[in-house]
Amino acid sequence: MPSPSAPWTKNRRMAVMLLGVTALFFGFGFALVPLYDVFCELTGLNGRTSAATNVITTQTAGDTHRVVAVEFTSTVMPGLTWAITPQTARLEVHPGELHHVSYRVRNLSDKPVVAQAVPSVSPGLAAASFEKLECFCFSQQALDPGETRELPLAFTVKPGIDKDVQTITLAYAFFKLDDAKASPAAEIP
Amino acid sequence: MNTTTISDTASHHDEHDAPTGIARWLASTNHKDIGTLYLWFSLFMFFFAGALAMLVRAELFQPGLQLFQPEVFNQLTTMHGLIMIFGAIMPALVGFANWQIPLMIGAPDMAFPRLNNWSFWLLPAAGILLIATFFVPGGAISGGWTMYPPLYIQGGMAYDISILAIHILGISSIMGAINIITTILNMRAPGMTLMKMPLFVWTWLITAFLLVAVMPVLAAAITMLLTDRHFGTHFFNAAGGGDPVMFQHIFWFFGHPEVYIMILPAFGIISTTIPAFARKPLFGYASMVYAVASIAFLSFIVWAHHMFTTGMPVGGQLFFMYTTMLIAIPTGVKVFNWVATLWRGSITFETPMLFSIAFVCLFTIGGFSGLVLALVPVDIQLQDTYYVVAHFHYVLFSGSAMAIMAGVYYWLPKWSGRMYNETLGKLHFWLTAIAFNITFFPMHFLGLAGMPRRIPDYALQFADFNMISSIGGFMLGVSQLLFLYNVVQCIRRGTPAADKPWEGADTLEWTLSSPPPYHSFVTPPHIK
Ligand SMILES: [Cu+2]
């Protein structure tokens, strides 16, 4: 039974303050999302590759002293009835060279389907040094029933890549997009 | 001081505003009643989640699928974990806080009695929701208590209900924490400076700050899960540019401090019982306070030790490995102080003391296996194996739960005004301690040999240890019925307890009658 005088207001003030702290940390929980994204983009952690690069780094010749293997793979996520095959499974490159490869996709269903590829580079350490100059993952892909298409990819491994990295794996996860979400603007890194 | 002897029946004081019957409990704003409600609620949930564990151990008794399909098995492990954490251990510790904090600091009640009533009555609502999920289409949640996406984005109706229930539990915890902080900071009896507070009060003060800081972060994380499920956001959905690993970061930012929320008040209980039965003051009081504070601080910068296998760069792994190992220092300070308190004490081994000593030994084993898991190269081998299961049961069962049992036996004479049966109590202790080790010690070996957790079936080479573990588990489960029996018998027909049944006890609550009057410390005591 609080006496309705001084201690009561003192308690009330403290409760309001603590409620403020609670609200602050609730907001902090959400703020972790952009903070984490910025952190990963800056450091290339978590396999995040930087978004489309418009400037083509005009590297004349690669660093011929070094060879890095690049492996290509892909996963079809549940709900998408596409067959996806990387046309090149493995490529040995010199850092600095520009390379072109492609993935072949086929819509196995009898309906037009829109899908989106989400890339991931491992080891995460190498993500910042893997530059995609052209990628089908920059936009959504719409395939008619039974249609087959070659999806192009142009990339370069930057010369500054960590010296411990021998092999880079580029993995794409293909997701089916709902009709609602298959709208013009889907900005995906 | 008030030393009325209450003759018989419950702690009924025929005073002015003490309502009787069901209304007393529903509308109660009395910290003692609410403490009692919290403790009964947690005991019920302890038995419910314990029963789920019995089913898990029954399925794992032999290799092969005998009783449950994998989906159901996963529901059992998930709900066992979730309910034990949020329904049993946390409410039990809040129950202790309600009963003990006002008594130990000489306050008449909690700072916000009505808020206190709400905090409690949210719990049964959440508990019913959680239990009800077993009966909705698709069954209860089965993706593990850690709620990782994408499973938690894909699951059925039970996932929405559980998210709601966790929100309710979180609100209850936050309100309780605000109440506790305000009570401790504003309502101490004159002369009770912060550094004169009993250590149990200190541990709860720091725990309450942890709750206020991390429960909202959990709320944010599960709110994002909910909007990902229903409102087209893509926080954790890779198809929309989100990232499931981000959930793990947010979750463990809550999750690691959460383990200290469950253990710090247990430290507080043990720091009360050991001096009482060693008949010596607590060794290194100030260092104990600083140790608790530094554990709480460090708990915010170790979260990614749960994520060593998610593809973190070596620098990150090293940082989180070192910070994690750093926690061993303040924890070691506490263990050494408890041992130093025992040193040359006049020790007697009543039931609470037996549980307390077992706590010190077994919690230390759990701490050491935690250090083993903190090592990155070792953790990469042991992640998601039974070694981890063994580790967290040593800190949560022989840590938190056994400290709670020590506390119940220690304060039951005060709360109920009656003595429990010492012989039965000791029997309960020995059965619990032995069965606990039979259950969980072999899990270390299973984990080292590579048995993954959360699976209903396993390779044949794991069969023997699993059978031992299951037999121990059944013993452990049945032994807890003795606890229930002893508590009920004590309340109903135990012999009346003295005001201070423990010779070495020296905190303020023992200056009151047993049971204490319905309204205690209406005029605050003076602390010299
Ligand atoms: Cu942790």
XYZ file of C-alpha atoms and ligand atoms in Angstrom:
718
model
C 0.000 0.000 0.000
C 2.025 2.982 -1.157
C 1.430 6.151 0.730
C 0.068 8.592 -1.835
C 2.771 11.147 -1.125
C 6.444 11.584 -1.924
C 7.665 7.982 -2.331
C 4.842 7.258 -4.750
C 5.860 9.986 -7.200
C 9.485 8.996 -6.806
C 8.631 5.408 -7.698
C 6.492 6.548 -10.579
C 9.312 8.647 -12.031
C 11.655 5.689 -11.884
C 9.120 3.384 -13.537
C 8.635 5.839 -16.391
C 12.389 6.060 -16.826
C 12.734 2.279 -16.937
C 9.865 2.072 -19.399
C 11.833 4.485 -21.556
C 14.846 2.187 -21.367
C 12.609 -0.701 -22.406
C 11.339 1.236 -25.420
C 14.898 2.179 -26.313
C 16.033 -1.428 -26.355
C 12.944 -2.484 -28.327
C 13.991 0.051 -30.940
C 17.580 -1.135 -30.677
C 16.418 -4.658 -31.586
C 15.070 -3.292 -34.866
C 18.031 -0.991 -35.382
C 20.292 -4.040 -35.327
C 18.942 -4.938 -38.777
C 20.287 -1.924 -40.718
C 23.363 -1.761 -38.483
C 24.159 -5.347 -39.276
C 23.543 -4.813 -42.990
C 25.837 -1.804 -43.116
C 28.454 -3.693 -41.147
C 28.332 -6.660 -43.513
C 28.348 -4.494 -46.611
C 31.395 -2.602 -45.402
C 33.321 -5.674 -44.370
C 31.970 -8.177 -46.875
C 31.218 -10.501 -43.963
C 28.544 -13.145 -44.126
C 29.155 -13.740 -47.845
C 27.555 -10.458 -48.840
C 28.786 -9.277 -52.202
C 28.514 -5.645 -53.077
C 25.687 -4.583 -55.345
C 26.030 -3.925 -59.051
C 29.228 -2.166 -59.931
C 28.763 0.257 -62.771
C 32.375 1.162 -63.192
C 34.222 -1.552 -65.009
C 37.621 -1.712 -63.468
C 39.856 -1.578 -66.487
C 42.391 -4.059 -65.383
C 44.592 -4.727 -68.377
C 46.204 -7.934 -67.337
C 45.603 -10.205 -64.394
C 48.011 -11.068 -61.649
C 49.451 -14.088 -63.423
C 51.402 -15.210 -60.388
C 48.284 -16.213 -58.599
C 45.540 -18.703 -59.376
C 42.228 -18.783 -57.582
C 39.626 -21.433 -58.290
C 36.013 -20.303 -58.566
C 33.269 -22.896 -58.170
C 29.690 -22.348 -59.259
C 26.674 -23.932 -57.688
C 22.986 -23.274 -57.161
C 19.999 -24.353 -55.092
C 16.361 -24.368 -56.069
C 14.332 -23.277 -53.060
C 11.065 -25.079 -52.211
C 8.122 -24.027 -54.365
C 10.109 -23.305 -57.520
C 9.901 -25.868 -60.327
C 12.938 -24.856 -62.322
C 15.948 -26.873 -63.399
C 19.122 -24.870 -62.945
C 22.591 -25.903 -64.081
C 25.766 -23.845 -64.009
C 27.334 -24.213 -67.449
C 30.749 -23.992 -65.871
C 31.319 -25.893 -62.660
C 34.812 -24.674 -61.889
C 37.152 -22.102 -63.298
C 40.708 -21.200 -62.452
C 41.282 -17.483 -62.730
C 44.023 -14.956 -62.182
C 42.950 -12.081 -59.949
C 42.088 -9.028 -62.042
C 40.873 -10.889 -65.127
C 37.329 -10.480 -66.406
C 35.435 -13.730 -66.962
C 32.076 -14.668 -68.435
C 30.084 -17.719 -67.405
C 26.409 -18.636 -67.521
C 23.703 -20.655 -65.827
C 21.060 -22.504 -67.836
C 17.567 -22.389 -66.351
C 14.435 -24.155 -67.540
C 10.887 -23.649 -66.347
C 9.531 -27.157 -65.815
C 6.027 -26.031 -64.934
C 3.163 -25.232 -67.275
C 2.786 -21.691 -65.943
C 4.844 -18.567 -66.342
C 7.028 -18.198 -63.261
C 9.015 -15.280 -61.889
C 12.046 -16.048 -59.745
C 14.932 -14.264 -58.170
C 18.457 -15.532 -57.588
C 20.188 -14.577 -54.337
C 23.980 -14.937 -54.395
C 26.285 -15.931 -51.601
C 30.052 -16.137 -51.651
C 32.080 -18.350 -49.380
C 34.418 -18.100 -47.657
C 32.924 -14.886 -46.330
C 36.435 -13.470 -46.242
C 36.506 -13.471 -50.052
C 33.105 -11.869 -50.577
C 34.430 -8.332 -50.693
C 36.972 -9.307 -53.332
C 34.470 -10.980 -55.630
C 33.044 -8.429 -58.027
C 30.055 -9.164 -60.247
C 30.003 -6.798 -63.222
C 26.952 -8.334 -64.777
C 24.631 -10.749 -63.054
C 21.185 -12.203 -63.576
C 20.766 -11.828 -59.847
C 20.466 -8.064 -60.280
C 16.945 -8.492 -61.619
C 13.993 -10.848 -61.528
C 13.770 -13.581 -64.135
C 10.442 -14.395 -65.790
C 10.179 -17.631 -67.754
C 7.278 -18.837 -69.843
C 6.085 -22.443 -69.472
C 8.816 -24.783 -70.673
C 11.147 -21.941 -71.607
C 14.912 -22.395 -71.377
C 17.279 -19.480 -70.995
C 20.977 -18.855 -70.555
C 21.625 -16.427 -67.720
C 24.917 -14.561 -68.054
C 27.365 -13.611 -65.363
C 30.502 -11.510 -65.671
C 32.864 -11.303 -62.743
C 36.333 -10.511 -61.655
C 38.306 -11.497 -58.592
C 40.026 -8.399 -57.263
C 43.807 -8.549 -57.040
C 43.753 -7.629 -53.367
C 42.105 -10.905 -52.374
C 43.283 -12.437 -49.116
C 46.293 -14.637 -49.731
C 44.824 -17.557 -47.777
C 41.898 -17.934 -50.152
C 42.482 -20.680 -52.728
C 38.921 -21.468 -53.710
C 35.839 -19.294 -53.880
C 32.384 -20.803 -54.092
C 29.599 -18.775 -55.626
C 26.220 -20.197 -54.695
C 22.879 -18.967 -55.954
C 19.613 -19.725 -54.216
C 16.681 -19.350 -56.633
C 13.459 -18.274 -54.988
C 10.021 -18.257 -56.546
C 8.410 -14.852 -56.255
C 4.720 -14.595 -55.454
C 2.706 -12.781 -58.066
C 2.271 -9.972 -55.591
C 5.986 -9.603 -55.011
C 7.020 -10.049 -58.628
C 6.625 -6.341 -59.092
C 8.966 -3.971 -60.923
C 11.077 -2.870 -58.008
C 12.841 -5.546 -56.074
C 16.174 -4.142 -55.122
C 18.337 -7.011 -54.176
C 22.054 -6.821 -53.639
C 9.813 -6.572 16.310
C 6.611 -8.321 15.484
C 6.773 -11.815 16.880
C 3.181 -12.992 17.019
C 2.932 -16.736 16.853
C 0.374 -17.845 14.354
C -1.372 -20.911 15.650
C -2.726 -22.876 12.740
C -3.847 -22.918 9.077
C -2.291 -20.847 6.330
C -0.757 -17.430 6.756
C -4.180 -15.947 7.390
C -4.172 -12.735 9.226
C -7.638 -11.499 9.930
C -6.702 -7.962 9.231
C -8.459 -5.182 7.394
C -7.938 -5.588 3.640
C -6.943 -9.219 3.319
C -9.629 -10.703 1.076
C -10.399 -14.372 1.428
C -11.061 -17.253 -0.944
C -10.388 -17.043 -4.644
C -10.590 -13.241 -4.660
C -7.577 -13.143 -2.389
C -5.501 -14.714 -5.127
C -7.060 -13.126 -8.191
C -6.933 -9.567 -6.952
C -4.023 -9.892 -4.590
C -1.568 -7.057 -4.434
C 0.342 -8.583 -1.539
C 3.914 -9.496 -2.411
C 3.747 -12.668 -0.345
C 0.605 -13.945 -2.067
C 1.966 -13.064 -5.479
C 5.281 -14.735 -4.654
C 3.369 -17.862 -3.692
C 1.390 -17.761 -6.941
C 4.582 -17.419 -8.990
C 6.117 -20.383 -7.210
C 3.092 -22.648 -7.651
C 2.796 -21.665 -11.298
C 6.445 -22.470 -11.919
C 6.169 -25.771 -10.070
C 3.252 -26.753 -12.301
C 5.161 -25.770 -15.434
C 8.243 -27.586 -14.121
C 6.227 -30.798 -13.945
C 4.596 -30.217 -17.325
C 7.885 -29.530 -19.144
C 9.490 -32.322 -17.124
C 6.844 -34.720 -18.423
C 7.776 -33.690 -21.959
C 11.390 -34.529 -21.142
C 10.290 -37.948 -19.889
C 8.657 -38.566 -23.285
C 11.861 -37.467 -25.011
C 13.917 -39.851 -22.897
C 11.404 -42.648 -23.525
C 11.829 -42.240 -27.277
C 15.618 -42.150 -26.919
C 15.668 -45.221 -24.656
C 16.449 -47.323 -27.710
C 17.570 -46.532 -31.229
C 14.824 -46.528 -33.844
C 11.463 -44.805 -33.799
C 9.292 -46.362 -31.090
C 6.849 -43.839 -29.729
C 6.889 -40.664 -31.771
C 7.340 -39.540 -35.305
C 10.172 -37.032 -35.779
C 7.761 -34.049 -36.047
C 6.222 -34.887 -32.689
C 9.600 -35.551 -31.123
C 10.769 -32.122 -32.213
C 7.678 -30.580 -30.658
C 8.556 -32.290 -27.380
C 12.146 -31.030 -27.250
C 11.183 -27.525 -28.360
C 8.374 -27.124 -25.873
C 10.407 -28.705 -23.076
C 13.068 -26.053 -23.535
C 10.751 -23.123 -24.018
C 8.518 -23.950 -21.043
C 11.375 -24.792 -18.683
C 13.038 -21.462 -19.418
C 10.083 -19.096 -19.596
C 7.539 -21.035 -17.562
C 9.511 -22.763 -14.816
C 12.888 -21.211 -14.013
C 12.185 -17.533 -14.658
C 8.837 -17.419 -12.797
C 10.324 -19.372 -9.890
C 13.083 -16.803 -9.513
C 10.567 -13.948 -9.755
C 8.583 -15.747 -7.059
C 11.638 -15.667 -4.803
C 12.102 -11.990 -5.616
C 8.521 -11.215 -4.623
C 8.684 -13.058 -1.354
C 12.188 -12.169 -0.341
C 13.157 -8.738 -1.611
C 10.678 -6.732 0.499
C 11.454 -8.918 3.522
C 15.206 -8.654 3.072
C 15.343 -4.887 2.595
C 12.682 -4.104 5.200
C 10.078 -2.755 2.766
C 6.328 -3.126 3.396
C 5.641 -4.448 -0.129
C 6.777 -4.105 -3.719
C 6.792 -0.604 -5.183
C 3.854 -1.244 -7.522
C 1.564 -3.844 -5.966
C -1.095 -3.680 -8.669
C 1.454 -3.932 -11.481
C 2.758 -6.933 -9.610
C -0.651 -8.568 -9.776
C -0.800 -8.010 -13.538
C 2.713 -9.326 -14.032
C 1.686 -12.578 -12.461
C -1.716 -13.035 -14.070
C -0.261 -12.636 -17.551
C 1.690 -15.838 -16.931
C -1.166 -18.354 -16.779
C -2.593 -16.791 -19.940
C 0.693 -17.314 -21.766
C 1.067 -20.779 -20.242
C -2.360 -21.846 -21.477
C -1.602 -20.503 -24.953
C 1.667 -22.426 -25.091
C 0.147 -25.688 -23.907
C -2.823 -25.243 -26.246
C -0.506 -25.234 -29.271
C -0.186 -29.008 -28.898
C -3.799 -29.247 -30.023
C -3.867 -26.914 -33.030
C -3.518 -28.229 -36.595
C 0.120 -29.040 -37.251
C 0.897 -29.403 -33.564
C 3.133 -27.305 -31.360
C 6.221 -25.447 -32.516
C 9.016 -27.819 -33.406
C 11.884 -25.680 -34.654
C 13.797 -25.507 -31.373
C 13.420 -23.019 -28.542
C 15.810 -20.644 -30.327
C 13.141 -19.904 -32.947
C 15.466 -19.734 -35.947
C 14.101 -18.797 -39.350
C 13.413 -20.055 -41.965
C 11.569 -22.751 -39.952
C 9.802 -20.139 -37.845
C 8.644 -18.291 -40.934
C 7.304 -21.428 -42.565
C 5.515 -23.137 -39.649
C 1.784 -23.256 -38.969
C -0.655 -21.707 -36.532
C 1.244 -22.810 -33.425
C 4.047 -20.453 -34.376
C 1.791 -17.395 -34.252
C 0.288 -18.468 -30.945
C 3.714 -19.099 -29.459
C 5.007 -15.729 -30.615
C 2.016 -14.117 -28.892
C 2.672 -16.160 -25.749
C 6.335 -15.133 -25.688
C 5.320 -11.506 -26.096
C 3.039 -11.857 -23.079
C 5.768 -13.544 -21.042
C 8.176 -10.793 -22.043
C 5.786 -8.037 -20.967
C 5.297 -9.822 -17.664
C 9.058 -10.081 -17.124
C 9.654 -6.441 -17.979
C 6.907 -5.230 -15.626
C 8.296 -7.482 -12.918
C 11.811 -6.153 -13.500
C 10.687 -2.511 -13.339
C 8.901 -3.286 -10.107
C 11.954 -4.989 -8.614
C 14.388 -2.220 -9.569
C 12.116 0.462 -8.168
C 11.544 -1.495 -4.971
C 15.232 -2.062 -4.373
C 16.385 1.427 -5.245
C 13.608 3.389 -3.535
C 12.197 1.345 -0.703
C 15.079 0.069 1.389
C 14.741 0.510 5.146
C 16.696 3.428 6.606
C 20.329 2.469 7.085
C 20.281 -0.269 4.452
C 22.857 1.131 2.057
C 23.399 -0.585 -1.271
C 26.530 -2.295 -0.021
C 24.670 -3.601 3.033
C 22.019 -5.335 0.948
C 21.918 -9.128 1.110
C 23.581 -10.600 -1.962
C 20.314 -12.139 -3.128
C 18.903 -8.623 -3.489
C 21.994 -7.493 -5.363
C 21.809 -10.346 -7.836
C 18.162 -9.584 -8.494
C 18.836 -5.880 -8.969
C 21.362 -6.678 -11.679
C 19.179 -9.387 -13.196
C 16.282 -6.948 -13.412
C 18.455 -4.508 -15.355
C 19.399 -7.339 -17.717
C 15.704 -8.117 -18.194
C 14.850 -4.522 -19.029
C 17.681 -4.459 -21.561
C 17.214 -7.758 -23.374
C 13.571 -8.809 -23.170
C 12.644 -5.915 -25.508
C 15.277 -7.124 -27.976
C 13.678 -10.575 -27.975
C 10.314 -8.884 -28.463
C 11.735 -7.027 -31.467
C 13.153 -10.238 -32.943
C 9.911 -12.182 -32.687
C 7.923 -9.190 -33.928
C 10.084 -9.274 -37.050
C 9.394 -13.012 -37.371
C 5.699 -12.240 -37.176
C 5.805 -9.518 -39.829
C 7.904 -11.789 -42.044
C 5.205 -14.418 -41.658
C 2.205 -12.263 -42.340
C 2.959 -8.768 -43.507
C 5.349 -9.303 -46.379
C 8.507 -8.012 -44.726
C 11.802 -9.722 -45.449
C 13.902 -9.228 -42.359
C 15.038 -12.826 -42.317
C 13.766 -14.055 -45.664
C 16.617 -14.507 -48.111
C 14.239 -14.439 -51.088
C 13.431 -10.841 -50.282
C 16.983 -9.803 -49.493
C 16.790 -10.604 -45.789
C 19.165 -12.755 -43.858
C 18.389 -15.672 -41.545
C 21.771 -15.318 -39.849
C 20.763 -11.831 -38.732
C 18.023 -13.401 -36.609
C 20.670 -15.421 -34.823
C 22.602 -12.269 -34.011
C 19.532 -10.512 -32.610
C 18.305 -13.610 -30.816
C 21.596 -14.302 -29.083
C 22.013 -10.680 -28.131
C 19.027 -11.537 -25.953
C 19.906 -15.184 -25.494
C 23.210 -14.953 -23.759
C 22.174 -12.388 -21.129
C 19.100 -14.592 -20.694
C 21.270 -17.416 -19.356
C 22.565 -15.006 -16.716
C 19.026 -13.920 -15.952
C 18.458 -17.545 -15.026
C 21.665 -18.042 -13.044
C 22.421 -14.763 -11.224
C 19.476 -14.994 -8.804
C 20.509 -18.608 -8.256
C 23.949 -17.284 -7.263
C 22.079 -14.997 -4.884
C 20.253 -17.894 -3.241
C 23.449 -19.903 -2.829
C 25.250 -16.866 -1.418
C 22.516 -16.747 1.223
C 22.352 -20.426 2.160
C 26.069 -21.241 2.294
C 26.913 -18.586 4.940
C 23.828 -19.626 6.925
C 24.846 -23.278 7.181
C 28.580 -22.614 7.443
C 27.779 -20.138 10.253
C 30.183 -17.630 8.802
C 29.570 -14.378 6.968
C 29.925 -14.571 3.193
C 33.566 -14.364 2.200
C 34.375 -11.394 -0.049
C 30.976 -9.709 -0.144
C 32.152 -6.712 -2.176
C 33.994 -8.867 -4.696
C 30.815 -10.937 -5.079
C 28.870 -7.799 -5.988
C 31.504 -6.695 -8.497
C 31.698 -10.206 -9.946
C 27.953 -10.258 -10.585
C 28.111 -6.829 -12.172
C 30.987 -7.754 -14.450
C 29.320 -11.019 -15.476
C 26.265 -8.984 -16.429
C 28.342 -6.519 -18.426
C 30.328 -9.219 -20.229
C 27.142 -11.060 -21.130
C 26.432 -8.380 -23.744
C 29.609 -8.967 -25.752
C 29.766 -12.731 -26.098
C 26.613 -13.570 -28.064
C 28.227 -14.853 -31.244
C 29.846 -17.786 -29.420
C 26.588 -19.521 -30.313
C 27.339 -18.907 -33.986
C 30.915 -20.038 -34.577
C 29.786 -22.277 -37.419
C 27.827 -19.644 -39.354
C 30.844 -18.574 -41.382
C 32.301 -15.900 -39.174
C 35.745 -14.526 -40.001
C 38.573 -15.687 -37.776
C 38.879 -12.252 -36.181
C 35.254 -12.410 -35.028
C 35.646 -15.933 -33.729
C 38.708 -14.950 -31.722
C 36.998 -11.876 -30.256
C 33.991 -13.842 -29.058
C 36.150 -16.701 -27.839
C 38.260 -14.402 -25.666
C 35.324 -12.435 -24.253
C 33.579 -15.697 -23.430
C 36.601 -17.063 -21.644
C 36.903 -13.789 -19.748
C 33.602 -14.574 -18.020
C 35.321 -17.465 -16.269
C 37.200 -14.925 -14.145
C 34.288 -13.307 -12.276
C 32.568 -16.703 -12.139
C 35.705 -18.198 -10.640
C 35.758 -15.398 -8.067
C 32.276 -16.442 -6.995
C 33.094 -20.136 -6.749
C 36.257 -19.441 -4.752
C 34.336 -17.134 -2.419
C 31.749 -19.828 -1.741
C 34.490 -22.334 -1.008
C 36.280 -19.794 1.196
C 33.020 -19.228 3.074
C 32.872 -22.962 3.786
C 36.507 -23.019 4.914
C 36.653 -23.614 8.672
C 32.941 -23.013 9.022
C 30.809 -24.971 11.484
C 28.968 -26.698 8.709
C 25.757 -28.676 9.083
C 24.169 -30.503 6.204
C 20.462 -29.790 6.184
C 18.648 -30.223 2.873
C 19.169 -26.634 1.627
C 22.877 -26.948 2.356
C 23.117 -30.263 0.517
C 21.544 -28.689 -2.542
C 23.846 -25.672 -2.218
C 27.025 -27.730 -2.077
C 25.850 -29.838 -5.017
C 25.194 -26.580 -6.816
C 28.772 -25.390 -6.317
C 30.244 -28.697 -7.527
C 27.933 -29.383 -10.445
C 27.584 -25.808 -11.650
C 31.367 -25.686 -11.812
C 31.354 -28.743 -14.076
C 28.845 -26.935 -16.292
C 31.052 -23.862 -16.262
C 34.058 -25.873 -17.343
C 32.230 -27.549 -20.203
C 31.166 -24.034 -21.188
C 34.820 -23.052 -21.363
C 35.495 -26.074 -23.538
C 32.698 -24.992 -25.875
C 34.074 -21.451 -25.982
C 37.134 -22.725 -27.849
C 36.449 -22.139 -31.514
C 38.077 -25.268 -32.967
C 36.418 -27.454 -30.337
C 33.054 -25.775 -30.738
C 33.081 -26.393 -34.466
C 33.229 -30.099 -33.632
C 30.723 -29.993 -30.792
C 28.146 -27.486 -32.075
C 24.653 -29.000 -31.851
C 25.829 -32.234 -30.256
C 24.806 -33.777 -26.946
C 27.876 -32.197 -25.364
C 26.027 -28.904 -25.568
C 22.937 -30.538 -24.081
C 25.036 -31.866 -21.199
C 26.634 -28.439 -20.698
C 23.450 -26.433 -20.421
C 21.710 -28.967 -18.206
C 24.628 -28.766 -15.776
C 24.196 -25.010 -15.570
C 20.412 -24.928 -15.756
C 19.335 -27.987 -13.797
C 22.147 -28.492 -11.303
C 22.637 -24.731 -11.465
C 19.371 -22.827 -11.511
C 16.871 -25.569 -10.656
C 18.862 -27.029 -7.754
C 19.503 -23.538 -6.376
C 15.751 -22.958 -6.534
C 15.208 -26.189 -4.601
C 17.803 -25.108 -2.047
C 15.958 -21.810 -1.721
C 12.564 -23.442 -1.353
C 13.755 -25.728 1.456
C 15.568 -22.821 3.090
C 12.683 -20.358 3.115
C 9.704 -22.737 3.267
C 9.692 -22.653 7.100
C 9.525 -18.868 6.927
C 6.883 -18.745 4.199
C 4.591 -21.438 5.560
C 5.407 -21.294 9.252
C 6.022 -25.026 9.221
C 8.997 -27.345 8.889
C 9.359 -29.734 6.002
C 10.315 -33.340 6.618
C 14.111 -33.335 6.812
C 14.498 -37.061 6.086
C 12.338 -36.818 2.978
C 14.189 -33.672 1.946
C 17.539 -35.431 2.183
C 16.157 -38.403 0.269
C 14.915 -36.027 -2.403
C 18.324 -34.418 -2.572
C 20.304 -37.640 -2.925
C 17.948 -39.111 -5.496
C 18.024 -35.865 -7.481
C 21.787 -35.464 -7.357
C 22.493 -39.082 -8.305
C 19.800 -39.326 -10.977
C 20.856 -35.998 -12.437
C 24.398 -37.202 -12.969
C 23.283 -40.550 -14.379
C 21.112 -38.649 -16.836
C 23.441 -35.937 -17.987
C 27.012 -37.066 -17.452
C 26.887 -39.699 -20.231
C 25.663 -36.984 -22.598
C 29.176 -35.520 -22.546
C 30.471 -38.782 -23.993
C 27.646 -38.979 -26.523
C 28.418 -35.468 -27.713
C 32.142 -36.092 -27.943
C 31.378 -39.199 -29.979
C 29.312 -37.059 -32.337
C 25.673 -37.651 -31.473
C 23.665 -34.666 -32.716
C 20.947 -33.106 -30.552
C 17.272 -32.817 -31.520
C 17.028 -36.204 -33.222
C 14.545 -38.977 -32.346
C 16.734 -41.787 -33.650
C 20.463 -42.400 -33.518
C 23.273 -44.637 -34.654
C 23.700 -47.923 -32.800
C 26.987 -47.046 -31.135
C 25.135 -44.467 -29.011
C 22.630 -46.998 -27.652
C 24.209 -47.855 -24.274
C 24.800 -44.340 -23.056
C 21.332 -43.318 -24.174
C 19.752 -46.133 -22.215
C 21.714 -45.143 -19.091
C 20.709 -41.560 -19.649
C 17.035 -42.471 -20.005
C 17.049 -44.596 -16.851
C 18.604 -41.676 -14.981
C 16.035 -39.357 -16.516
C 13.102 -41.437 -15.283
C 14.645 -41.570 -11.794
C 15.121 -37.837 -11.861
C 11.524 -37.267 -12.930
C 10.026 -39.542 -10.297
C 12.233 -38.078 -7.549
C 10.659 -34.682 -8.094
C 7.309 -36.104 -6.940
C 8.961 -36.429 -3.523
C 9.641 -32.697 -3.658
C 5.988 -31.964 -4.395
C 4.876 -34.344 -1.636
C 7.258 -32.834 0.895
C 6.189 -29.265 0.111
C 2.482 -30.087 0.282
C 2.880 -32.097 3.495
C 4.914 -29.299 5.025
C 2.259 -26.687 4.280
C -0.591 -28.905 5.439
C 0.731 -30.612 8.544
C 4.369 -29.794 9.151
C 5.455 -29.078 12.704
C 5.360 -25.328 13.450
C 8.634 -23.647 12.607
C 10.561 -21.336 14.874
C 10.936 -17.723 13.779
C 14.548 -18.466 12.957
C 14.924 -22.189 12.365
C 18.449 -21.840 10.917
C 21.012 -20.921 13.503
C 23.346 -19.133 11.103
C 20.732 -17.136 9.177
C 21.188 -13.418 9.612
C 19.018 -11.569 7.100
C 16.070 -9.403 8.037
C 13.246 -11.854 7.249
C 14.256 -14.044 10.208
C 13.416 -11.235 12.630
C 9.756 -11.688 11.691
C 7.427 -14.418 12.854
C 7.052 -17.639 10.848
C 4.958 -17.178 8.756
C 5.454 -13.427 8.590
C 2.406 -11.248 9.194
C 0.367 -10.445 6.082
C 1.666 -6.882 6.233
C 5.244 -6.845 7.418
C 7.636 -3.937 8.031
C 4.799 -1.413 7.957
C 7.116 0.649 10.108
C 10.557 0.126 8.613
C 13.209 -1.529 10.770
C 16.433 0.329 11.474
C 19.609 -1.163 10.099
C 22.773 -0.419 12.009
Cu 25.954 -17.755 -24.668
